[in-house]
Coordinates of C-alpha atoms in Angstrom, one line a residue:
X30 CA 0.4 0.2 -0.1
X31 CA 1.4 3.4 -0.6
X32 CA 2.9 4.7 2.3
X33 CA 4.2 1.6 4.1
X34 CA 7.9 0.6 3.8
X35 CA 7.9 -2.3 4.4
X36 CA 7.5 -4.0 1.0
X37 CA 9.3 -0.6 -0.9
X38 CA 11.1 -1.7 -4.2
X39 CA 14.5 -0.3 -4.1
X40 CA 17.4 -0.6 -6.7
X41 CA 21.2 -1.9 -5.7
X42 CA 23.7 0.0 -5.8
X43 CA 26.2 -0.2 -7.2
X44 CA 29.7 -0.1 -5.0
X45 CA 31.4 3.2 -4.9
X46 CA 35.2 2.8 -4.9
X47 CA 36.4 6.0 -6.4
X48 CA 38.8 7.9 -4.6
X49 CA 37.5 10.4 -0.9
X50 CA 36.2 13.6 -3.2
X51 CA 38.9 16.3 -2.9
X52 CA 36.9 19.4 -2.5
X53 CA 39.1 22.1 -5.2
X54 CA 38.2 25.9 -7.4
X55 CA 36.1 25.5 -10.4
X56 CA 36.7 25.2 -14.4
X57 CA 37.1 28.2 -15.8
X58 CA 33.8 28.8 -18.2
X59 CA 31.4 27.8 -16.1
X60 CA 27.4 28.7 -15.4
X61 CA 28.1 30.0 -11.2
X62 CA 27.3 33.0 -10.7
X63 CA 31.0 34.8 -10.9
X64 CA 29.0 36.5 -7.4
X65 CA 28.4 33.8 -6.0
X66 CA 32.1 32.0 -7.3
X67 CA 33.7 32.5 -3.7
X68 CA 32.0 30.8 -1.7
X69 CA 31.7 27.2 -4.5
X70 CA 34.2 24.4 -4.3
X71 CA 33.7 22.0 -7.5
X72 CA 35.4 18.4 -7.3
X73 CA 35.5 14.7 -10.0
X74 CA 33.2 11.5 -9.0
X75 CA 33.6 8.8 -11.6
X76 CA 30.4 6.7 -12.4
X77 CA 30.5 3.9 -14.5
X78 CA 29.5 4.4 -17.9
X79 CA 27.5 1.7 -18.2
X80 CA 25.6 0.3 -15.1
X81 CA 25.3 -2.7 -16.6
X82 CA 29.2 -3.0 -16.2
X83 CA 30.3 -1.1 -13.3
X84 CA 33.8 -2.4 -13.8
X85 CA 33.9 -1.1 -16.9
X86 CA 34.6 2.3 -18.4
X87 CA 34.4 5.4 -15.8
X88 CA 32.8 8.8 -16.8
X89 CA 33.5 11.7 -14.7
X90 CA 30.8 14.0 -13.4
X91 CA 31.7 17.3 -12.1
X92 CA 29.7 18.9 -8.6
X93 CA 29.9 22.2 -7.1
X94 CA 29.4 22.9 -3.8
X95 CA 28.2 26.0 -1.5
X96 CA 29.3 23.7 2.1
X97 CA 27.1 24.6 5.5
X98 CA 28.6 26.7 7.5
X99 CA 26.9 25.8 10.3
X100 CA 28.0 22.2 11.7
X101 CA 24.8 22.3 14.1
X102 CA 22.2 22.6 12.2
X103 CA 24.0 21.0 8.6
X104 CA 21.4 17.7 8.3
X105 CA 22.9 16.9 4.9
X106 CA 22.9 16.9 1.4
X107 CA 20.6 19.4 -1.6
X108 CA 21.3 17.8 -5.2
X109 CA 19.8 20.5 -7.8
X110 CA 19.3 20.2 -11.3
X111 CA 18.1 23.0 -13.3
X112 CA 16.5 20.7 -16.3
X113 CA 17.1 20.0 -19.9
X114 CA 17.7 16.9 -20.8
X115 CA 20.8 18.7 -21.4
X116 CA 20.7 21.9 -19.1
X117 CA 24.1 22.2 -16.9
X118 CA 23.4 22.4 -13.7
X119 CA 26.6 22.7 -11.6
X120 CA 25.6 26.6 -11.3
X121 CA 22.1 25.8 -9.9
X122 CA 22.4 25.6 -6.5
X123 CA 24.8 28.5 -6.5
X124 CA 22.0 30.2 -9.1
X125 CA 19.6 29.8 -6.3
X126 CA 21.7 31.4 -3.9
X127 CA 22.2 34.0 -5.8
X128 CA 17.9 35.5 -5.9
X129 CA 17.5 34.1 -2.8
X130 CA 17.7 30.7 -1.3
X131 CA 17.0 31.2 2.1
X132 CA 19.2 30.9 4.8
X133 CA 17.7 28.8 6.7
X134 CA 17.8 26.3 3.6
X135 CA 21.9 27.1 2.9
X136 CA 22.6 26.0 6.6
X137 CA 20.5 22.7 6.7
X138 CA 22.1 21.6 3.2
X139 CA 25.4 21.9 1.4
X140 CA 24.0 22.3 -1.6
X141 CA 24.8 20.1 -4.7
X142 CA 25.4 22.0 -7.9
X143 CA 26.4 18.7 -11.3
X144 CA 26.2 18.3 -14.8
X145 CA 24.7 15.4 -15.2
X146 CA 26.7 13.1 -17.3
X147 CA 27.3 13.8 -21.3
X148 CA 26.9 17.1 -20.8
X149 CA 29.2 20.6 -20.0
X150 CA 31.7 19.6 -18.3
X151 CA 30.8 15.8 -17.2
X152 CA 32.4 13.6 -20.0
X153 CA 31.0 15.8 -23.2
X154 CA 28.7 14.4 -25.3
X155 CA 28.2 15.2 -29.6
X156 CA 26.6 14.2 -31.4
X157 CA 28.3 16.3 -34.3
X158 CA 25.8 19.2 -34.8
X159 CA 26.8 21.6 -36.4
X160 CA 25.6 25.7 -36.9
X161 CA 23.9 26.3 -40.1
X162 CA 22.3 22.5 -39.5
X163 CA 18.4 22.1 -40.5
X164 CA 18.1 20.4 -37.1
X165 CA 19.1 23.5 -34.8
X166 CA 16.6 23.5 -32.0
X167 CA 14.4 21.1 -29.4
X168 CA 11.4 21.9 -30.0
X169 CA 10.2 21.2 -33.6
X170 CA 9.2 24.4 -35.7
X171 CA 5.7 24.8 -36.0
X172 CA 3.6 22.1 -39.2
X173 CA 1.3 24.7 -41.3
X174 CA -0.3 21.8 -42.8
X175 CA 1.0 17.5 -43.7
X176 CA 2.9 18.6 -46.2
X177 CA 5.1 21.1 -43.5
X178 CA 5.8 17.3 -41.2
X179 CA 6.6 15.6 -44.1
X180 CA 9.3 17.9 -44.9
X181 CA 10.7 17.9 -41.4
X182 CA 10.6 14.2 -41.5
X183 CA 13.5 14.7 -44.4
X184 CA 15.3 16.8 -41.7
X185 CA 15.3 14.1 -38.2
X186 CA 15.6 11.4 -40.1
X187 CA 19.5 13.1 -41.3
X188 CA 19.9 14.1 -37.4
X189 CA 19.0 10.9 -35.7
X190 CA 21.7 9.6 -38.4
X191 CA 24.2 12.1 -37.4
X192 CA 24.0 10.6 -33.5
X193 CA 23.8 7.1 -34.2
X194 CA 27.9 8.3 -36.7
X195 CA 28.6 10.2 -34.5
X196 CA 32.3 8.7 -32.5
X197 CA 30.2 9.7 -29.3
X198 CA 27.1 7.0 -30.1
X199 CA 28.3 4.4 -27.4
X200 CA 27.6 6.8 -25.3
X201 CA 24.7 8.5 -26.0
X202 CA 23.8 4.8 -25.5
X203 CA 24.3 5.1 -21.5
X204 CA 22.7 8.5 -21.6
X205 CA 19.3 8.4 -20.0
X206 CA 16.8 9.1 -16.9
X207 CA 17.6 5.8 -14.9
X208 CA 21.3 6.0 -15.4
X209 CA 21.2 9.5 -14.2
X210 CA 19.1 8.8 -11.3
X211 CA 21.7 6.0 -10.5
X212 CA 24.5 8.7 -10.7
X213 CA 22.9 10.8 -7.7
X214 CA 23.0 8.1 -5.6
X215 CA 26.8 7.3 -6.5
X216 CA 27.4 10.7 -5.4
X217 CA 25.0 10.0 -2.4
X218 CA 27.8 7.2 -2.0
X219 CA 31.0 9.2 -2.7
X220 CA 30.3 12.1 -0.9
X221 CA 29.7 9.6 2.1
X222 CA 25.9 10.3 3.1
X223 CA 23.0 8.3 4.2
X224 CA 20.8 10.2 1.9
X225 CA 20.7 12.9 0.0
X226 CA 17.3 15.1 -0.4
X227 CA 17.0 17.0 -4.0
X228 CA 15.7 20.0 -6.1
X229 CA 15.3 19.1 -9.7
X230 CA 13.0 21.8 -12.4
X231 CA 11.0 20.8 -15.2
X232 CA 12.4 17.6 -17.2
X233 CA 14.7 18.1 -13.0
X234 CA 11.1 16.8 -12.2
X235 CA 11.6 13.5 -14.3
X236 CA 14.7 12.8 -12.8
X237 CA 13.6 13.6 -9.3
X238 CA 10.6 11.1 -9.7
X239 CA 13.2 8.5 -11.0
X240 CA 15.3 9.0 -8.0
X241 CA 12.6 8.6 -5.4
X242 CA 11.0 5.4 -7.5
X243 CA 14.2 3.6 -7.8
X244 CA 15.6 4.2 -4.2
X245 CA 12.7 5.7 -2.1
X246 CA 14.4 4.5 1.0
X247 CA 17.6 7.0 1.1
X248 CA 15.8 10.0 -0.7
X249 CA 15.2 12.4 2.0
X250 CA 13.6 15.9 1.0
X251 CA 12.7 15.8 -2.9
X252 CA 11.0 19.2 -4.1
X253 CA 10.0 19.1 -7.8
X254 CA 9.2 21.9 -9.7
X255 CA 7.6 22.9 -12.6
X256 CA 6.6 19.1 -13.5
X257 CA 7.4 17.1 -16.8
X258 CA 4.2 14.2 -15.2
X259 CA 6.3 11.1 -15.4
X260 CA 9.9 9.9 -14.7
X261 CA 10.8 10.8 -18.4
X262 CA 9.8 13.6 -21.5
X263 CA 7.7 10.6 -23.9
X264 CA 5.6 12.3 -27.1
X265 CA 2.5 12.6 -24.1
X266 CA 4.5 15.5 -22.2
X267 CA 6.0 17.2 -25.6
X268 CA 2.3 17.8 -26.9
X269 CA 1.4 19.0 -23.3
X270 CA 3.7 22.2 -24.1
X271 CA 0.8 23.4 -26.9
X272 CA -2.0 22.7 -24.0
X273 CA 1.0 24.7 -22.1
X274 CA 1.1 28.1 -23.8
X275 CA -2.4 28.5 -24.0
X276 CA -3.0 28.1 -20.6
X277 CA -0.3 30.7 -20.3
X278 CA -0.8 33.2 -23.9
X279 CA -4.4 35.0 -21.9
X280 CA -1.7 36.1 -18.8
X281 CA 1.4 36.8 -21.5
X282 CA -1.8 38.8 -23.8
X283 CA -3.4 41.0 -21.2
X284 CA 0.0 42.5 -19.9
X285 CA 0.7 43.4 -23.8
X286 CA -3.2 44.8 -23.6
X287 CA -2.6 46.4 -21.1
X288 CA 0.3 48.4 -22.7
X289 CA -1.4 49.0 -26.0
X290 CA -0.7 52.6 -25.9
X291 CA 3.7 51.4 -25.6
X292 CA 3.6 47.9 -28.1
X293 CA -0.2 48.4 -30.2
X294 CA -0.4 45.0 -30.2
X295 CA -4.4 45.1 -29.0
X296 CA -5.9 47.0 -26.6
X297 CA -8.2 43.8 -25.3
X298 CA -6.1 39.9 -24.5
X299 CA -8.5 38.9 -27.6
X300 CA -7.0 40.9 -29.7
X301 CA -3.6 40.6 -29.5
X302 CA -4.0 36.5 -29.9
X303 CA -6.2 37.3 -32.9
X304 CA -3.3 40.2 -33.5
X305 CA -1.0 36.7 -33.1
X306 CA -1.9 34.7 -35.2
X307 CA -2.4 37.4 -37.8
X308 CA 0.9 37.9 -37.4
X309 CA 2.8 35.1 -37.0
X310 CA 0.4 33.7 -40.7
X311 CA 1.7 36.1 -42.4
X312 CA 5.5 35.4 -41.7
X313 CA 4.4 32.3 -42.5
X314 CA 3.9 33.6 -46.3
X315 CA 6.8 36.1 -46.1
X316 CA 9.2 36.2 -43.8
X317 CA 11.2 39.3 -42.6
X318 CA 14.0 41.1 -43.2
X319 CA 15.5 39.4 -40.7
X320 CA 14.6 35.8 -41.3
X321 CA 11.7 35.4 -38.7
X322 CA 9.1 33.4 -40.4
X323 CA 6.4 32.6 -38.6
X324 CA 7.7 29.1 -36.5
X325 CA 10.4 31.2 -35.1
X326 CA 8.1 33.7 -34.5
X327 CA 5.9 31.5 -33.0
X328 CA 8.5 29.9 -30.9
X329 CA 10.2 33.1 -29.0
X330 CA 7.3 34.0 -27.8
X331 CA 7.1 30.5 -26.2
X332 CA 9.8 31.2 -24.5
X333 CA 9.2 34.3 -23.7
X334 CA 5.5 33.0 -21.9
X335 CA 8.4 31.3 -19.6
X336 CA 9.0 34.4 -17.2
X337 CA 6.8 37.6 -17.3
X338 CA 10.2 38.8 -17.1
X339 CA 10.4 38.6 -21.2
X340 CA 7.4 40.1 -21.6
X341 CA 8.6 43.1 -22.9
X342 CA 11.1 42.1 -25.3
X343 CA 8.5 39.9 -27.0
X344 CA 6.7 42.6 -26.9
X345 CA 9.7 44.8 -28.1
X346 CA 10.5 42.3 -31.3
X347 CA 6.9 41.7 -32.4
X348 CA 6.3 45.3 -32.4
X349 CA 9.5 45.5 -34.4
X350 CA 7.7 43.2 -37.0
X351 CA 5.2 45.0 -37.7
X352 CA 7.3 48.5 -38.3
X353 CA 10.3 47.8 -41.2
X354 CA 11.9 50.6 -40.3
X355 CA 12.4 49.8 -35.8
X356 CA 15.7 47.6 -35.1
X357 CA 15.2 44.2 -33.9
X358 CA 16.5 41.7 -31.8
X359 CA 17.4 39.6 -34.1
X360 CA 21.4 37.8 -33.1
X361 CA 18.5 37.4 -29.6
X362 CA 15.9 35.6 -31.3
X363 CA 18.8 33.6 -32.9
X364 CA 20.7 32.1 -30.3
X365 CA 17.3 31.2 -29.0
X366 CA 16.7 29.0 -32.5
X367 CA 20.6 27.6 -32.1
X368 CA 20.9 25.5 -28.6
X369 CA 24.8 24.0 -28.7
X370 CA 25.8 21.0 -29.8
X371 CA 25.7 19.5 -26.6
X372 CA 22.7 20.8 -24.8
X373 CA 21.1 19.4 -28.1
X374 CA 23.2 16.4 -28.1
X375 CA 21.8 14.8 -24.0
X376 CA 17.8 16.3 -24.5
X377 CA 17.3 13.9 -27.8
X378 CA 20.3 11.4 -26.9
X379 CA 17.7 11.3 -22.6
X380 CA 14.1 11.7 -24.8
X381 CA 14.8 9.3 -27.1
X382 CA 16.0 6.4 -25.3
X383 CA 14.2 6.9 -22.2
X384 CA 11.1 5.9 -24.2
X385 CA 9.7 4.7 -27.2
X386 CA 8.8 7.2 -29.9
X387 CA 5.9 6.4 -32.6
X388 CA 7.9 6.0 -35.8
X389 CA 5.4 6.5 -38.6
X390 CA 5.5 9.5 -40.2
X391 CA 1.6 9.9 -40.5
X392 CA 1.4 9.3 -36.5
X393 CA 3.0 12.9 -36.2
X394 CA 0.9 14.5 -39.2
X395 CA -2.5 13.8 -36.6
X396 CA -0.8 14.5 -33.8
X397 CA -0.4 18.0 -35.6
X398 CA -4.1 17.7 -37.4
X399 CA -5.8 17.2 -33.6
X400 CA -3.2 19.5 -31.3
X401 CA -4.1 22.4 -34.7
X402 CA -7.9 22.1 -33.3
X403 CA -7.1 22.1 -29.8
X404 CA -3.7 24.3 -29.0
X405 CA -3.2 26.2 -31.8
X406 CA -1.1 28.6 -30.9
X407 CA 1.8 26.1 -30.7
X408 CA 0.1 22.6 -30.9
X409 CA 1.2 22.4 -34.4
X410 CA 5.1 22.4 -33.0
X411 CA 5.5 20.4 -29.9
X412 CA 2.9 17.6 -31.7
X413 CA 5.7 17.9 -34.7
X414 CA 8.0 14.7 -35.4
X415 CA 11.7 14.4 -33.2
X416 CA 14.8 12.7 -34.2
X417 CA 13.1 9.9 -31.5
X418 CA 11.1 8.9 -34.5
X419 CA 14.3 7.3 -36.5
X420 CA 16.4 7.3 -33.4
X421 CA 19.2 4.0 -33.5
X422 CA 20.6 3.5 -30.3
X423 CA 17.3 2.8 -28.0
X424 CA 15.5 3.1 -25.9
X425 CA 16.9 -0.4 -24.3
X426 CA 14.2 -0.8 -21.4
X427 CA 11.3 0.6 -20.2
X428 CA 11.5 4.0 -18.9
X429 CA 11.6 4.6 -14.5
X430 CA 8.6 3.2 -13.1
X431 CA 6.9 5.5 -10.3
X432 CA 7.1 3.8 -7.5
X433 CA 4.6 4.8 -5.3
X434 CA 5.9 3.1 -1.9
X435 CA 8.0 4.6 0.6
X436 CA 8.3 7.6 2.6
X437 CA 5.9 10.9 2.2
X438 CA 8.6 12.7 1.1
X439 CA 7.9 14.1 -2.3
X440 CA 6.5 18.0 -2.5
X441 CA 5.6 18.8 -6.0
X442 CA 5.5 22.6 -7.1
X443 CA 3.5 23.9 -9.7
X444 CA 2.0 27.2 -11.3
X445 CA -1.7 27.2 -12.5
X446 CA -0.2 28.8 -15.9
X447 CA 3.3 27.0 -17.5
X448 CA 3.7 27.7 -21.4
X449 CA 6.4 23.6 -20.9
X450 CA 5.0 22.1 -18.2
X451 CA 1.9 23.0 -18.0
X452 CA -0.6 22.2 -14.4
X453 CA -1.7 19.4 -15.7
X454 CA 1.8 18.1 -15.2
X455 CA 1.7 18.4 -12.0
X456 CA -0.9 17.2 -11.2
X457 CA 0.0 13.4 -12.9
X458 CA 2.7 13.2 -10.8
X459 CA 0.4 13.5 -7.8
X460 CA -1.8 10.8 -9.1
X461 CA 1.0 8.9 -9.4
X462 CA 3.1 9.3 -6.4
X463 CA -0.1 9.3 -4.5
X464 CA -0.1 9.7 -0.6
X465 CA 3.9 10.3 -0.8
X466 CA 2.8 13.5 -2.4
X467 CA 2.2 16.9 -2.0
X468 CA 0.5 19.0 -3.8
X469 CA 0.8 22.8 -3.8
X470 CA -0.5 25.1 -6.5
X471 CA -0.1 28.2 -6.9
X472 CA -2.2 31.2 -8.8
X473 CA 0.9 32.4 -10.9
X474 CA 2.5 32.4 -14.9
X475 CA 5.7 31.0 -15.7
X476 CA 8.2 28.2 -15.8
X477 CA 9.0 27.8 -12.8
X478 CA 8.0 28.1 -8.4
X479 CA 10.6 27.8 -5.5
X480 CA 13.1 30.9 -4.9
X481 CA 12.2 32.0 -9.2
X482 CA 8.7 32.6 -8.8
X483 CA 9.2 34.3 -5.1
X484 CA 5.3 33.3 -4.7
X485 CA 5.4 34.0 -0.9
X486 CA 3.2 31.0 0.3
X487 CA 5.2 28.5 -2.0
X488 CA 8.7 30.2 -1.2
X489 CA 7.4 29.4 3.0
X490 CA 5.5 26.3 2.6
X491 CA 8.4 24.9 0.5
X492 CA 10.8 26.0 3.1
X493 CA 9.4 24.9 5.8
X494 CA 9.7 21.1 4.1
X495 CA 13.3 21.8 3.5
X496 CA 14.1 23.1 7.2
X497 CA 11.0 20.6 9.3
X498 CA 10.4 17.4 6.9
X499 CA 7.1 17.2 7.3
X500 CA 4.7 17.0 4.3
X501 CA 1.9 20.1 4.5
X502 CA -1.4 17.8 5.8
X503 CA -3.6 18.0 2.5
X504 CA -2.7 19.7 -1.0
X505 CA -2.0 24.1 -1.1
X506 CA -3.3 26.2 -3.8
X507 CA -1.7 29.4 -2.9
X508 CA -2.5 32.6 -4.1
X509 CA -1.2 35.6 -6.2
X510 CA 1.3 37.6 -4.6

């Protein structure tokens, strides 16, 4: 039964034979905020590339640490992951400190950031995508019709072949959420801790859900923020991007409408929505002088919906597209649309290795048609075909199953409106974990709740849990500030 720890299914650890972790300075070029660097130390831990061959080839994981300075208050370690998969996380703990992580949490834990396997400074892998490669983003472009899906299929098939032919192909096969969860436990062992706490956002919620499912008795206090809805990102999860943007666009539209005198994009949210659609359709037919087409415009506004702090830059750019004489931040748009080879590679490897994806182009054409009706603003993008349709390197296993047996130690945080991990993801995870979890929903908008979201209620609930270890008696609905 949920909550009965006597029958918990738990993965067995691989023996950790690495030498004692040696903390020192951090390598140049990390994502650690310079203002926090004096607090941070770095180290490496070796783990098996393939956990079915624990004595075989090892890879290095690079960690960062902001150590508690209050031994009398220190509880243990808390690991952090910012998402992706493929996002660099070496500076995640330091970034949250810079953004206002409460001192009580810093006192209670050594804060451990990391680049997960294959990412950044942790034995990085690459498919070999070039800057001008036709495949240049982990979110597919908006498909205007069936022909656009068929055309995209050619691009993603070539991308999958590029990865299969990469010198790093053997390492790519071992990029899974299950292996990353095993890596977390190897870090715990290497640091000499009996348990580990964890904060994960976005895809980091999937990694945390996998760890809490595989190692329930070694998980301490788990916070999952902005939730994918499972232990992996599959086609269903990707398609929820369309739902998320529909739910979040109204907040952006209301902000823009209130500033119609400044931007001239519509005086009501409905006018803004209609103008958004007409602008995108016009750019589908005739791209802007800077090369912005309808797909890129939709993507740029979608990414802007991650935070209300980005609304102004998106409205500014949209306004510039209506007046060709106005300077536009084209370089920023290009940067959003062209991830680095390493990040894109890891995203694809983990996403495609974790679960089976449809291999028939018609399945994606049908999904695009369905989501054009359900989520017309962005559904034909997130339902479009990915290289996973032609992936040759996996999956070799079923994805990690949610384990609802174990300690009640999972706090799920979720904004009501989130463009990429909508409320449905948090609700799904709450249902799957059952009495092991509680759900905190915030009447707010954007991607990220704790610290970044700055909601007083959610901040208080989360901090209280991290310090006391006591989940709320029931789910919590936080009002907007």
